[in-house]
PDB file of C-alpha atoms in Angstrom:
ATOM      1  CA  UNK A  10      -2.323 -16.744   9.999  1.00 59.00           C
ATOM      2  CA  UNK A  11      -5.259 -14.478   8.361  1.00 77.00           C
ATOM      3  CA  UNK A  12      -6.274 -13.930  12.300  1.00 90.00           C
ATOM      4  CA  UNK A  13      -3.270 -12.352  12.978  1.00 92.00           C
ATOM      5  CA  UNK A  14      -3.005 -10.180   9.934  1.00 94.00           C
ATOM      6  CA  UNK A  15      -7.141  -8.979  10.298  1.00 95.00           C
ATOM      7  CA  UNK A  16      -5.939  -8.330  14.269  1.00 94.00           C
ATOM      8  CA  UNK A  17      -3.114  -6.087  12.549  1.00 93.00           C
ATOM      9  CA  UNK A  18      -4.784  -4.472   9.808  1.00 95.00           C
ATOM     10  CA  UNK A  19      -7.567  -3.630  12.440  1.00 95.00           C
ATOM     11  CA  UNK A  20      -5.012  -2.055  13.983  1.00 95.00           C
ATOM     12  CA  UNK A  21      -3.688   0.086  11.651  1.00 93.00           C
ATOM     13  CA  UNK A  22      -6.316   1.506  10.422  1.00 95.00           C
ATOM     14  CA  UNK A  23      -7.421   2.207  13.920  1.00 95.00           C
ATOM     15  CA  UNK A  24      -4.245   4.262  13.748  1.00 94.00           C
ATOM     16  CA  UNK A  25      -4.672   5.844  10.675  1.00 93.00           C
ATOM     17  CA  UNK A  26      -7.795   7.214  11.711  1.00 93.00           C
ATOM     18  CA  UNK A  27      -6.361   8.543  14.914  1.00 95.00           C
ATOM     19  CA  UNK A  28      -3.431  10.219  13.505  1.00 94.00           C
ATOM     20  CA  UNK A  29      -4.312  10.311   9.664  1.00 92.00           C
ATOM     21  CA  UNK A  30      -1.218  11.084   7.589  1.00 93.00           C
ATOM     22  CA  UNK A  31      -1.527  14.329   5.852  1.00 93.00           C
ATOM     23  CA  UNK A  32      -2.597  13.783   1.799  1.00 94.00           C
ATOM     24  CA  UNK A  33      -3.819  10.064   2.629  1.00 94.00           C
ATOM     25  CA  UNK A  34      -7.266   8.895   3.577  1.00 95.00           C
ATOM     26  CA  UNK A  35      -7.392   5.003   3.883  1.00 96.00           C
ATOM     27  CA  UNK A  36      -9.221   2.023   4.938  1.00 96.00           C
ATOM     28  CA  UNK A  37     -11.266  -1.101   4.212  1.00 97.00           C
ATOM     29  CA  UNK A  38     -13.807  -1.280   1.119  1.00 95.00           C
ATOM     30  CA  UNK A  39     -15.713  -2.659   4.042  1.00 92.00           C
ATOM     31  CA  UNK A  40     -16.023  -3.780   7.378  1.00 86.00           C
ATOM     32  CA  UNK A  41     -16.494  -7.355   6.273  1.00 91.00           C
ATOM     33  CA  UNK A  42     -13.260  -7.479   5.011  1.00 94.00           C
ATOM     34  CA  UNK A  43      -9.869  -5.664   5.942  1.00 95.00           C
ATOM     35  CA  UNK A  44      -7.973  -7.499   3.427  1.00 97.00           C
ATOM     36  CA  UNK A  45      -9.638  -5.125   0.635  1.00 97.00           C
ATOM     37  CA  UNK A  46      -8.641  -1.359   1.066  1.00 98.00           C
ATOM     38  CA  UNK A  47      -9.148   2.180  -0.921  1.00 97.00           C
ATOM     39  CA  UNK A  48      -7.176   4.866  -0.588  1.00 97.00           C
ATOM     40  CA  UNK A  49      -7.206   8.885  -1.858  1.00 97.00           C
ATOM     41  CA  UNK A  50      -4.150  10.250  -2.282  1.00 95.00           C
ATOM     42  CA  UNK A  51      -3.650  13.818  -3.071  1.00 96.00           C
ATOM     43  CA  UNK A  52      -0.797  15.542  -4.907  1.00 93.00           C
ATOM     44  CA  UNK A  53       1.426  16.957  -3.089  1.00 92.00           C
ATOM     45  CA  UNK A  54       2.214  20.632  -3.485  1.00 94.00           C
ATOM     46  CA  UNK A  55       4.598  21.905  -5.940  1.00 95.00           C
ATOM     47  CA  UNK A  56       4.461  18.827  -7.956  1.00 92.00           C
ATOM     48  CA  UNK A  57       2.467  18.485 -11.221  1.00 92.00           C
ATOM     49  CA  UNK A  58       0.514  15.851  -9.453  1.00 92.00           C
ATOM     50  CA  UNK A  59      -0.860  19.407  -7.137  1.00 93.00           C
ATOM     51  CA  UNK A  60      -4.843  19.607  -6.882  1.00 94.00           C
ATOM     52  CA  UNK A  61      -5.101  15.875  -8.265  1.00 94.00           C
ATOM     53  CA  UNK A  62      -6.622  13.385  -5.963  1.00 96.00           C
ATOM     54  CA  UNK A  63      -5.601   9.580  -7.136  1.00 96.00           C
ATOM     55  CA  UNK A  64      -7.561   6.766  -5.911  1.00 98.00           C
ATOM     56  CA  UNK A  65      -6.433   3.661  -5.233  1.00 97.00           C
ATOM     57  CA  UNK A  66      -6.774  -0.044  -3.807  1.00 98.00           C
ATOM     58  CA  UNK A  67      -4.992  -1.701  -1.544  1.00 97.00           C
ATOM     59  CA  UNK A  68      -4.713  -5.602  -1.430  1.00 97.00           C
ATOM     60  CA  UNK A  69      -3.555  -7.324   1.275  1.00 96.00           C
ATOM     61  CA  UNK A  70      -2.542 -10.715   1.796  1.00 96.00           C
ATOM     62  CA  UNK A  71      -3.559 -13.560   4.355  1.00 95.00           C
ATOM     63  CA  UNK A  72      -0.221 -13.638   6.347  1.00 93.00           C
ATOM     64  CA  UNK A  73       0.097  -9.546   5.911  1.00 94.00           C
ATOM     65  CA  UNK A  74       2.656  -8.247   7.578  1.00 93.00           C
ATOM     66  CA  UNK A  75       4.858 -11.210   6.248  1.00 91.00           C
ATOM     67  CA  UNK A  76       4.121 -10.427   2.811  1.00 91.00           C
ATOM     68  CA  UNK A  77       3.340  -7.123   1.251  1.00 92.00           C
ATOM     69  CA  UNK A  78       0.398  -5.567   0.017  1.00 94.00           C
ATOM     70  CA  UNK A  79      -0.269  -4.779  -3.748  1.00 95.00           C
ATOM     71  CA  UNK A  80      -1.452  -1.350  -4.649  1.00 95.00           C
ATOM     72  CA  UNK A  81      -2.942  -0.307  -8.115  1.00 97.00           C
ATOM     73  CA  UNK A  82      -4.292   3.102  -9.074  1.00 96.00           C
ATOM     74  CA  UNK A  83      -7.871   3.124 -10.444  1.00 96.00           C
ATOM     75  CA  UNK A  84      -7.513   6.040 -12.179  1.00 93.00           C
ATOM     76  CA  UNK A  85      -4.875   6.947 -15.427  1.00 91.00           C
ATOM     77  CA  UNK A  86      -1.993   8.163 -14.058  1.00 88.00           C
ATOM     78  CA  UNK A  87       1.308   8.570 -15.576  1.00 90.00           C
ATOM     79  CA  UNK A  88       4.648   8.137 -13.107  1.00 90.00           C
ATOM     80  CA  UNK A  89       7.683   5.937 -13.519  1.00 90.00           C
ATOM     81  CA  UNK A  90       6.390   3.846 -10.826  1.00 89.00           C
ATOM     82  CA  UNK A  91       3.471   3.098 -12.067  1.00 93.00           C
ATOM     83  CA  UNK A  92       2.321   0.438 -14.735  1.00 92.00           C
ATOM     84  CA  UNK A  93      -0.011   1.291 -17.524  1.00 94.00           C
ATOM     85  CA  UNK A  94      -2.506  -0.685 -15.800  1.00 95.00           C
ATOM     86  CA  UNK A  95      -2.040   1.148 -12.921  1.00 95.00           C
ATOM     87  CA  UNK A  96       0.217  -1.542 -10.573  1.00 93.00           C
ATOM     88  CA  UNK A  97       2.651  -0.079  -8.336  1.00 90.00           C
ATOM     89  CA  UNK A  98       6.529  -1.074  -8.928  1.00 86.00           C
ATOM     90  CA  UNK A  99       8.177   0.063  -5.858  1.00 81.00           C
ATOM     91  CA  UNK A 100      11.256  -1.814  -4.032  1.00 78.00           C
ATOM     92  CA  UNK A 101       9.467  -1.468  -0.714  1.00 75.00           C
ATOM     93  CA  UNK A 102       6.345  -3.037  -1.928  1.00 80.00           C
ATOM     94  CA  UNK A 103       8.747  -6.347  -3.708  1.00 71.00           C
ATOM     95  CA  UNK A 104       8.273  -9.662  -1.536  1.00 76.00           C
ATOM     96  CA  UNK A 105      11.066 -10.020   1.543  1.00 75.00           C
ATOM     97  CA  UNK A 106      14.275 -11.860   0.163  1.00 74.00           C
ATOM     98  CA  UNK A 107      16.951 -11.601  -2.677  1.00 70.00           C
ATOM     99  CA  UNK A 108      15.763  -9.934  -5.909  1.00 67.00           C
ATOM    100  CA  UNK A 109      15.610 -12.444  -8.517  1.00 68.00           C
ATOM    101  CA  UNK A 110      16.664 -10.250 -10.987  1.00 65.00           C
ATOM    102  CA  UNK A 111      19.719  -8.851  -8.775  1.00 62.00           C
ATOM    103  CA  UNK A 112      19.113  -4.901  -9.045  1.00 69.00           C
ATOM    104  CA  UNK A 113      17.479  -4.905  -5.172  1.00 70.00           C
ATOM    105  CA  UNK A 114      19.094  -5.771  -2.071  1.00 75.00           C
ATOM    106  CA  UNK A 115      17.121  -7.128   0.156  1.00 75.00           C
ATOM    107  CA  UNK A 116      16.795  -4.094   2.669  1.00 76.00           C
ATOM    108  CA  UNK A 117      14.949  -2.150  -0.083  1.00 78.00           C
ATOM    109  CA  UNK A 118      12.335  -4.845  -0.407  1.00 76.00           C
ATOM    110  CA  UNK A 119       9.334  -5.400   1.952  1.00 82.00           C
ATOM    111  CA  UNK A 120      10.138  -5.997   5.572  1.00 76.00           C
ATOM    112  CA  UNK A 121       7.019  -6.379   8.443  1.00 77.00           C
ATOM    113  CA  UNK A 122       9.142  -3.785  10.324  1.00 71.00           C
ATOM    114  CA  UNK A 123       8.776  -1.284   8.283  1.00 59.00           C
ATOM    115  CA  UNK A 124       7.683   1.861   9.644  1.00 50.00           C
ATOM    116  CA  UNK A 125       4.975   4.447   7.901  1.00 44.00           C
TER     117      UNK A 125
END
C-alpha cells in the first residue's frame, strides 16, 4: 500500500509545484521521505491572520489517500480549529466513516476523492 500512496504523494506535489495554490507553499521535509511534509501558509487578506505566515507539518499515512493526513501548526496560533498544541480539528481531515460521536455525517469527513 505505502507504494501507491509515495506514487500519489509524488504526484501531488508534482502538481503543487506546477500550479502552486496562491498563500500555500508545500512539500516533503525531504526527498527521502514524502510521507513527512511542511507547509507555509499565509494569512489571507482582510483577516487578522493578514501579513502572518504559519508554518506547518503535514503527516501522511502509509495507505494515504485512504486515510487522511494530520496537520499541526508549529507555531502559536489561536483559531477555533486549532488545538493548543497546534493539531488541526477539521471535519474534512476526520477518518472516512460514521462519526463516533454523531455531530459529522460522513460526507464532511475525509474522502480520497476529495478535490483541492
Amino acid at each position: 500500500m505505502a507504494g501507491s500512496a509515495l506514487r500519489r504523494l509524488m504526484a501531488e506535489y508534482k502538481q503543487l509545484t506546477l500550479n502552486p495554490p496562491e498563500g500555500i507553499v508545500a512539500g516533503p521535509l525531504n526527498e527521502e521521505n514524502f510521507f513527512e511534509w511542511e507547509a507555509l501558509i499565509t494569512g489571507p487578506e482582510g483577516t487578522c491572520f493578514e501579513g502572518g505566515v504559519f508554518p506547518a507539518r503535514l503527516t501522511f499515512p502509509v495507505d494515504y489517500p485512504l486515510s487522511p493526513p494530520k496537520m499541526k501548526f508549529t507555531s502559536d496560533l489561536f483559531h477555533p480549529n486549532i488545538y493548543p498544541d497546534g493539531r488541526v480539528c477539521i471535519s474534512i481531515l476526520h477518518a472516512p466513516g460514521d462519526d463516533p460521536m454523531g455531530y459529522e455525517s460522513s460526507a464532511e469527513r475525509w474522502s480520497p476523492v476529495q478535490e483541492r
